[in-house]
PDB file of C-alpha atoms in Angstrom:
ATOM      1  CA  SER A 234      92.104 102.978 119.893  1.00 43.00           C
ATOM      2  CA  GLN A 235      95.093 100.013 118.930  1.00 47.00           C
ATOM      3  CA  GLN A 236      94.382 100.087 115.221  1.00 61.00           C
ATOM      4  CA  GLY A 237      97.490 100.131 113.345  1.00 70.00           C
ATOM      5  CA  GLU A 238      98.646 101.624 110.172  1.00 80.00           C
ATOM      6  CA  GLU A 239     100.774 100.660 107.367  1.00 84.00           C
ATOM      7  CA  ASP A 240     102.606 102.482 105.504  1.00 85.00           C
ATOM      8  CA  PRO A 241     102.897 103.277 102.491  1.00 91.00           C
ATOM      9  CA  GLN A 242      98.361 102.326 101.825  1.00 93.00           C
ATOM     10  CA  ALA A 243     100.104 101.412  98.218  1.00 94.00           C
ATOM     11  CA  LEU A 244     103.595  99.970  96.303  1.00 96.00           C
ATOM     12  CA  SER A 245     104.391  99.452  93.268  1.00 96.00           C
ATOM     13  CA  ILE A 246     107.375  98.008  92.209  1.00 96.00           C
ATOM     14  CA  GLN A 247     109.540  96.026  89.079  1.00 97.00           C
ATOM     15  CA  GLU A 248     110.005  92.197  89.938  1.00 97.00           C
ATOM     16  CA  GLY A 249     112.923  91.312  91.874  1.00 97.00           C
ATOM     17  CA  GLU A 250     112.770  94.431  93.376  1.00 97.00           C
ATOM     18  CA  ASN A 251     112.441  94.563  97.174  1.00 98.00           C
ATOM     19  CA  ALA A 252     109.666  95.796  99.050  1.00 97.00           C
ATOM     20  CA  THR A 253     109.620  97.472 101.924  1.00 97.00           C
ATOM     21  CA  MET A 254     105.936  98.013 104.325  1.00 97.00           C
ATOM     22  CA  ASN A 255     105.833  99.855 107.772  1.00 96.00           C
ATOM     23  CA  CYS A 256     102.827  99.383 110.743  1.00 95.00           C
ATOM     24  CA  SER A 257     102.515 102.089 113.877  1.00 94.00           C
ATOM     25  CA  TYR A 258     100.673 100.721 116.328  1.00 92.00           C
ATOM     26  CA  LYS A 259      99.343 102.991 119.204  1.00 89.00           C
ATOM     27  CA  THR A 260      99.517 100.668 122.292  1.00 85.00           C
ATOM     28  CA  SER A 261     101.664  98.428 124.135  1.00 84.00           C
ATOM     29  CA  ILE A 262     101.309  94.900 122.131  1.00 85.00           C
ATOM     30  CA  ASN A 263     101.924  91.122 122.837  1.00 83.00           C
ATOM     31  CA  ASN A 264     102.648  90.214 120.122  1.00 88.00           C
ATOM     32  CA  LEU A 265     102.296  91.717 115.679  1.00 92.00           C
ATOM     33  CA  GLN A 266     101.598  89.662 112.783  1.00 94.00           C
ATOM     34  CA  TRP A 267     101.898  89.954 109.599  1.00 96.00           C
ATOM     35  CA  TYR A 268      99.322  88.720 106.355  1.00 97.00           C
ATOM     36  CA  ARG A 269      99.114  87.995 103.212  1.00 97.00           C
ATOM     37  CA  GLN A 270      95.346  89.116 101.061  1.00 97.00           C
ATOM     38  CA  ASN A 271      94.711  87.818  97.588  1.00 94.00           C
ATOM     39  CA  SER A 272      92.588  90.209  95.571  1.00 87.00           C
ATOM     40  CA  GLY A 273      88.847  89.267  97.720  1.00 80.00           C
ATOM     41  CA  ARG A 274      89.989  86.292  99.354  1.00 88.00           C
ATOM     42  CA  GLY A 275      90.667  84.993 102.903  1.00 90.00           C
ATOM     43  CA  LEU A 276      94.231  86.033 104.681  1.00 95.00           C
ATOM     44  CA  VAL A 277      96.951  83.710 105.026  1.00 96.00           C
ATOM     45  CA  HIS A 278      99.667  84.449 107.914  1.00 95.00           C
ATOM     46  CA  LEU A 279     102.943  85.052 107.004  1.00 96.00           C
ATOM     47  CA  ILE A 280     104.770  85.583 110.198  1.00 96.00           C
ATOM     48  CA  LEU A 281     105.020  85.985 113.771  1.00 93.00           C
ATOM     49  CA  ILE A 282     106.854  87.772 116.200  1.00 94.00           C
ATOM     50  CA  ARG A 283     107.290  88.667 119.499  1.00 90.00           C
ATOM     51  CA  SER A 284     107.466  91.561 121.944  1.00 89.00           C
ATOM     52  CA  ASN A 285     110.537  90.646 122.706  1.00 91.00           C
ATOM     53  CA  GLU A 286     112.095  89.934 119.392  1.00 95.00           C
ATOM     54  CA  ARG A 287     113.152  92.311 117.050  1.00 97.00           C
ATOM     55  CA  GLU A 288     114.478  90.496 113.728  1.00 98.00           C
ATOM     56  CA  LYS A 289     111.981  87.275 112.460  1.00 97.00           C
ATOM     57  CA  HIS A 290     113.310  85.506 108.818  1.00 97.00           C
ATOM     58  CA  SER A 291     110.829  83.633 106.833  1.00 96.00           C
ATOM     59  CA  GLY A 292     112.116  82.228 103.652  1.00 97.00           C
ATOM     60  CA  ARG A 293     112.019  86.086 101.429  1.00 97.00           C
ATOM     61  CA  LEU A 294     110.868  88.125 103.990  1.00 98.00           C
ATOM     62  CA  ARG A 295     112.227  89.611 107.178  1.00 98.00           C
ATOM     63  CA  VAL A 296     110.175  91.518 109.997  1.00 98.00           C
ATOM     64  CA  THR A 297     111.246  93.657 112.407  1.00 98.00           C
ATOM     65  CA  LEU A 298     110.084  95.328 115.491  1.00 97.00           C
ATOM     66  CA  ASP A 299     111.021  98.256 117.451  1.00 96.00           C
ATOM     67  CA  THR A 300     108.822  98.583 120.359  1.00 94.00           C
ATOM     68  CA  SER A 301     109.959 101.663 122.086  1.00 95.00           C
ATOM     69  CA  LYS A 302     108.654 103.467 117.934  1.00 95.00           C
ATOM     70  CA  LYS A 303     105.642 100.539 119.001  1.00 94.00           C
ATOM     71  CA  SER A 304     106.552 100.114 114.940  1.00 96.00           C
ATOM     72  CA  SER A 305     107.290  97.100 112.445  1.00 97.00           C
ATOM     73  CA  SER A 306     108.456  96.754 108.871  1.00 97.00           C
ATOM     74  CA  LEU A 307     108.133  94.025 106.305  1.00 98.00           C
ATOM     75  CA  LEU A 308     110.874  93.642 103.867  1.00 98.00           C
ATOM     76  CA  ILE A 309     110.112  90.879 100.888  1.00 98.00           C
ATOM     77  CA  THR A 310     113.437  90.358  99.068  1.00 98.00           C
ATOM     78  CA  ALA A 311     113.763  89.818  95.266  1.00 98.00           C
ATOM     79  CA  SER A 312     109.538  89.866  94.795  1.00 97.00           C
ATOM     80  CA  ARG A 313     107.445  88.117  91.861  1.00 97.00           C
ATOM     81  CA  ALA A 314     104.283  88.276  90.618  1.00 96.00           C
ATOM     82  CA  ALA A 315     102.820  86.648  92.748  1.00 95.00           C
ATOM     83  CA  ASP A 316     103.700  88.888  95.762  1.00 97.00           C
ATOM     84  CA  THR A 317     100.920  91.076  94.487  1.00 97.00           C
ATOM     85  CA  ALA A 318      98.992  91.449  97.210  1.00 97.00           C
ATOM     86  CA  SER A 319      97.556  93.124  99.800  1.00 97.00           C
ATOM     87  CA  TYR A 320      99.411  93.225 103.661  1.00 97.00           C
ATOM     88  CA  PHE A 321      98.202  93.950 107.094  1.00 96.00           C
ATOM     89  CA  CYS A 322      99.498  93.513 109.921  1.00 96.00           C
ATOM     90  CA  ALA A 323      98.233  92.257 113.043  1.00 94.00           C
ATOM     91  CA  THR A 324      98.134  93.137 116.865  1.00 91.00           C
ATOM     92  CA  ASP A 325      97.128  91.337 120.003  1.00 85.00           C
ATOM     93  CA  LYS A 326      96.982  92.201 123.313  1.00 72.00           C
ATOM     94  CA  ILE A 327      94.613  90.655 125.381  1.00 57.00           C
ATOM     95  CA  GLN A 328      95.382  87.188 126.560  1.00 56.00           C
ATOM     96  CA  GLY A 329      92.839  83.744 126.300  1.00 47.00           C
ATOM     97  CA  ALA A 330      90.357  84.137 123.172  1.00 48.00           C
ATOM     98  CA  GLN A 331      93.012  86.252 120.598  1.00 74.00           C
ATOM     99  CA  LYS A 332      91.705  89.654 119.500  1.00 84.00           C
ATOM    100  CA  LEU A 333      94.051  90.719 116.594  1.00 89.00           C
ATOM    101  CA  VAL A 334      92.997  94.590 115.764  1.00 90.00           C
ATOM    102  CA  PHE A 335      94.277  94.917 111.832  1.00 93.00           C
ATOM    103  CA  GLY A 336      96.379  97.793 110.490  1.00 93.00           C
ATOM    104  CA  GLN A 337      95.070  99.486 107.477  1.00 94.00           C
ATOM    105  CA  GLY A 338      97.468  97.513 104.578  1.00 95.00           C
ATOM    106  CA  THR A 339      99.239  97.735 101.863  1.00 96.00           C
ATOM    107  CA  ARG A 340      98.709  97.452  98.471  1.00 96.00           C
ATOM    108  CA  LEU A 341     101.364  95.685  96.488  1.00 97.00           C
ATOM    109  CA  THR A 342     101.836  95.502  92.924  1.00 97.00           C
ATOM    110  CA  ILE A 343     104.983  93.355  91.172  1.00 97.00           C
ATOM    111  CA  ASN A 344     105.188  94.456  87.385  1.00 95.00           C
ATOM    112  CA  PRO A 345     106.571  91.951  85.467  1.00 91.00           C
TER     113      PRO A 345
ATOM    114  CA  ASP B 167      94.788  68.655 106.823  1.00 64.00           C
ATOM    115  CA  THR B 168      94.890  72.623 106.656  1.00 68.00           C
ATOM    116  CA  GLU B 169      91.674  74.020 105.743  1.00 91.00           C
ATOM    117  CA  VAL B 170      88.837  76.110 106.257  1.00 97.00           C
ATOM    118  CA  THR B 171      85.980  75.945 104.670  1.00 97.00           C
ATOM    119  CA  GLN B 172      83.089  78.046 104.340  1.00 98.00           C
ATOM    120  CA  THR B 173      79.683  78.481 102.431  1.00 97.00           C
ATOM    121  CA  PRO B 174      78.387  79.834 100.506  1.00 97.00           C
ATOM    122  CA  LYS B 175      80.542  81.303  98.313  1.00 96.00           C
ATOM    123  CA  HIS B 176      78.769  83.770  97.402  1.00 97.00           C
ATOM    124  CA  LEU B 177      75.351  84.924  98.913  1.00 97.00           C
ATOM    125  CA  VAL B 178      72.665  87.712  97.891  1.00 96.00           C
ATOM    126  CA  MET B 179      69.462  88.451 100.183  1.00 94.00           C
ATOM    127  CA  GLY B 180      66.852  90.618 100.991  1.00 91.00           C
ATOM    128  CA  MET B 181      66.467  92.614 103.849  1.00 90.00           C
ATOM    129  CA  THR B 182      63.507  90.451 104.986  1.00 90.00           C
ATOM    130  CA  ASN B 183      65.473  87.234 104.528  1.00 91.00           C
ATOM    131  CA  LYS B 184      66.862  84.945 107.230  1.00 95.00           C
ATOM    132  CA  LYS B 185      70.457  83.243 106.003  1.00 96.00           C
ATOM    133  CA  SER B 186      73.429  81.821 107.304  1.00 97.00           C
ATOM    134  CA  LEU B 187      76.197  81.893 106.972  1.00 98.00           C
ATOM    135  CA  LYS B 188      79.080  78.445 107.455  1.00 98.00           C
ATOM    136  CA  CYS B 189      82.273  77.690 108.206  1.00 98.00           C
ATOM    137  CA  GLU B 190      84.435  74.243 109.550  1.00 98.00           C
ATOM    138  CA  GLN B 191      87.690  72.923 110.640  1.00 97.00           C
ATOM    139  CA  HIS B 192      89.029  69.897 111.322  1.00 92.00           C
ATOM    140  CA  MET B 193      92.619  71.274 113.032  1.00 92.00           C
ATOM    141  CA  GLY B 194      91.718  70.903 116.336  1.00 91.00           C
ATOM    142  CA  HIS B 195      91.217  74.646 117.025  1.00 91.00           C
ATOM    143  CA  ARG B 196      89.818  75.195 120.200  1.00 90.00           C
ATOM    144  CA  ALA B 197      89.233  79.392 119.506  1.00 90.00           C
ATOM    145  CA  MET B 198      87.066  80.393 116.314  1.00 94.00           C
ATOM    146  CA  TYR B 199      86.449  83.385 114.655  1.00 95.00           C
ATOM    147  CA  TRP B 200      84.346  85.889 112.811  1.00 97.00           C
ATOM    148  CA  TYR B 201      85.583  88.768 110.925  1.00 97.00           C
ATOM    149  CA  LYS B 202      83.431  91.337 108.340  1.00 97.00           C
ATOM    150  CA  GLN B 203      85.564  92.859 105.187  1.00 97.00           C
ATOM    151  CA  LYS B 204      84.454  95.674 103.914  1.00 96.00           C
ATOM    152  CA  ALA B 205      86.054  96.807 100.747  1.00 93.00           C
ATOM    153  CA  LYS B 206      89.669  97.886 100.852  1.00 91.00           C
ATOM    154  CA  LYS B 207      89.538  98.008 104.596  1.00 94.00           C
ATOM    155  CA  PRO B 208      91.088  95.836 107.048  1.00 95.00           C
ATOM    156  CA  PRO B 209      89.079  92.653 108.543  1.00 95.00           C
ATOM    157  CA  GLU B 210      87.337  93.876 111.508  1.00 95.00           C
ATOM    158  CA  LEU B 211      86.504  91.463 114.474  1.00 94.00           C
ATOM    159  CA  MET B 212      82.902  90.601 115.096  1.00 96.00           C
ATOM    160  CA  PHE B 213      82.928  87.449 117.426  1.00 95.00           C
ATOM    161  CA  VAL B 214      85.155  85.064 118.750  1.00 92.00           C
ATOM    162  CA  TYR B 215      84.859  81.450 120.438  1.00 93.00           C
ATOM    163  CA  SER B 216      86.783  79.616 122.819  1.00 89.00           C
ATOM    164  CA  TYR B 217      85.946  76.265 123.648  1.00 90.00           C
ATOM    165  CA  GLU B 218      82.872  75.948 121.894  1.00 94.00           C
ATOM    166  CA  LYS B 219      81.636  79.406 124.299  1.00 94.00           C
ATOM    167  CA  LEU B 220      81.052  83.115 122.655  1.00 94.00           C
ATOM    168  CA  SER B 221      84.398  84.959 124.489  1.00 90.00           C
ATOM    169  CA  ILE B 222      84.256  88.162 122.901  1.00 89.00           C
ATOM    170  CA  ASN B 223      81.179  90.317 121.112  1.00 93.00           C
ATOM    171  CA  GLU B 224      82.635  93.209 119.602  1.00 92.00           C
ATOM    172  CA  SER B 225      78.872  94.944 119.818  1.00 92.00           C
ATOM    173  CA  VAL B 226      77.827  93.592 116.960  1.00 96.00           C
ATOM    174  CA  PRO B 227      74.252  94.427 116.141  1.00 96.00           C
ATOM    175  CA  SER B 228      71.767  91.854 116.719  1.00 96.00           C
ATOM    176  CA  ARG B 229      70.895  91.276 113.338  1.00 97.00           C
ATOM    177  CA  PHE B 230      74.617  88.703 113.400  1.00 98.00           C
ATOM    178  CA  SER B 231      73.587  85.950 115.471  1.00 98.00           C
ATOM    179  CA  PRO B 232      76.768  83.959 115.934  1.00 98.00           C
ATOM    180  CA  GLU B 233      76.534  79.704 117.109  1.00 98.00           C
ATOM    181  CA  CYS B 234      79.235  77.504 117.033  1.00 97.00           C
ATOM    182  CA  PRO B 235      77.641  73.857 117.327  1.00 96.00           C
ATOM    183  CA  ASN B 236      80.613  71.844 118.058  1.00 94.00           C
ATOM    184  CA  SER B 237      84.614  72.828 117.875  1.00 92.00           C
ATOM    185  CA  SER B 238      84.590  72.050 114.832  1.00 96.00           C
ATOM    186  CA  LEU B 239      81.400  74.028 113.577  1.00 98.00           C
ATOM    187  CA  LEU B 240      80.746  78.130 113.716  1.00 98.00           C
ATOM    188  CA  ASN B 241      77.975  79.581 111.842  1.00 98.00           C
ATOM    189  CA  LEU B 242      75.982  83.357 111.948  1.00 98.00           C
ATOM    190  CA  HIS B 243      72.844  83.661 111.416  1.00 98.00           C
ATOM    191  CA  LEU B 244      71.539  86.662 109.328  1.00 97.00           C
ATOM    192  CA  HIS B 245      68.746  87.949 109.878  1.00 95.00           C
ATOM    193  CA  ALA B 246      66.560  91.550 108.831  1.00 94.00           C
ATOM    194  CA  LEU B 247      69.586  92.171 107.101  1.00 95.00           C
ATOM    195  CA  GLN B 248      70.878  95.950 105.976  1.00 96.00           C
ATOM    196  CA  PRO B 249      72.252  96.958 102.858  1.00 96.00           C
ATOM    197  CA  GLU B 250      75.480  98.542 104.403  1.00 96.00           C
ATOM    198  CA  ASP B 251      75.792  95.450 106.052  1.00 97.00           C
ATOM    199  CA  SER B 252      77.219  93.592 102.390  1.00 97.00           C
ATOM    200  CA  ALA B 253      80.772  93.250 102.809  1.00 97.00           C
ATOM    201  CA  LEU B 254      83.235  89.848 102.615  1.00 97.00           C
ATOM    202  CA  TYR B 255      82.873  87.651 105.608  1.00 98.00           C
ATOM    203  CA  LEU B 256      85.379  85.985 107.399  1.00 98.00           C
ATOM    204  CA  CYS B 257      86.027  83.064 109.182  1.00 98.00           C
ATOM    205  CA  ALA B 258      88.967  82.080 110.597  1.00 96.00           C
ATOM    206  CA  SER B 259      90.441  79.580 113.781  1.00 95.00           C
ATOM    207  CA  SER B 260      93.100  79.428 116.205  1.00 91.00           C
ATOM    208  CA  GLN B 261      94.348  77.055 118.790  1.00 85.00           C
ATOM    209  CA  PRO B 262      93.936  79.957 121.892  1.00 76.00           C
ATOM    210  CA  ALA B 263      96.387  81.877 122.890  1.00 69.00           C
ATOM    211  CA  GLY B 264      97.491  82.221 126.446  1.00 65.00           C
ATOM    212  CA  GLY B 265     100.387  83.036 128.719  1.00 57.00           C
ATOM    213  CA  LEU B 266     101.722  86.430 128.208  1.00 50.00           C
ATOM    214  CA  PHE B 267     104.234  85.667 125.268  1.00 47.00           C
ATOM    215  CA  ARG B 268     101.931  83.136 123.993  1.00 62.00           C
ATOM    216  CA  ALA B 269      99.788  83.722 120.527  1.00 69.00           C
ATOM    217  CA  ASN B 270      98.374  81.217 117.471  1.00 77.00           C
ATOM    218  CA  GLU B 271      98.179  82.416 113.735  1.00 88.00           C
ATOM    219  CA  GLN B 272      95.287  82.575 112.644  1.00 92.00           C
ATOM    220  CA  PHE B 273      93.724  80.674 109.392  1.00 93.00           C
ATOM    221  CA  PHE B 274      91.052  81.781 107.779  1.00 96.00           C
ATOM    222  CA  GLY B 275      88.834  81.047 104.828  1.00 97.00           C
ATOM    223  CA  PRO B 276      88.164  82.011 101.791  1.00 96.00           C
ATOM    224  CA  GLY B 277      85.011  84.178 103.102  1.00 97.00           C
ATOM    225  CA  THR B 278      81.647  84.508 101.455  1.00 97.00           C
ATOM    226  CA  ARG B 279      80.528  87.619  99.702  1.00 97.00           C
ATOM    227  CA  LEU B 280      77.255  88.914 101.504  1.00 97.00           C
ATOM    228  CA  THR B 281      75.112  91.052  99.294  1.00 97.00           C
ATOM    229  CA  VAL B 282      72.114  93.032 100.653  1.00 96.00           C
ATOM    230  CA  LEU B 283      69.251  94.151  98.723  1.00 94.00           C
TER     231      LEU B 283
END
């Protein structure tokens, strides 16, 4: 299975601290994406990193990709209470109609 | 308009009922998706439509029947569901990916919370 595993499953930190989530996958990929999901709602795209990229930034988000280790990390700096959500990595490898396979997710809680 | 809308927000149905979930987007996307998500689990792909044609069916039981009437609309027809089909059903859209390194973000609707009694 291509499905990714995320680590940790749950993370609770204080507001203002940095949060790091990791994602590992099993097969070669074209791209890796990170999504956020607030409780019981739809997913919001955060960032996409291609297999030939190693690092990408977007605001307070930093994503790294190590294809040799088949792993990625998402760093959220200076966390806020509004960052409380579940975070999923998703990989794709099929051309044409895009098939995403999601990791198990990390539930992040930011304590005020 | 960067929104994907889904109706209804909540649906309760018996095992003998027939109902439909609806999804709409006006971003000009030509790929649309149905996902099923159980509590505390990741979304699981069910169907993909590309240019209004079904391109991926992830071995979904026939009691789920997708339909793409036009490039903006996606339906999921439900019939004779089982209680284990209770879940959050998410619709998404994107531009179809093409080429080795081209991929596009998917825009998700808020989902329909389905309960089968």
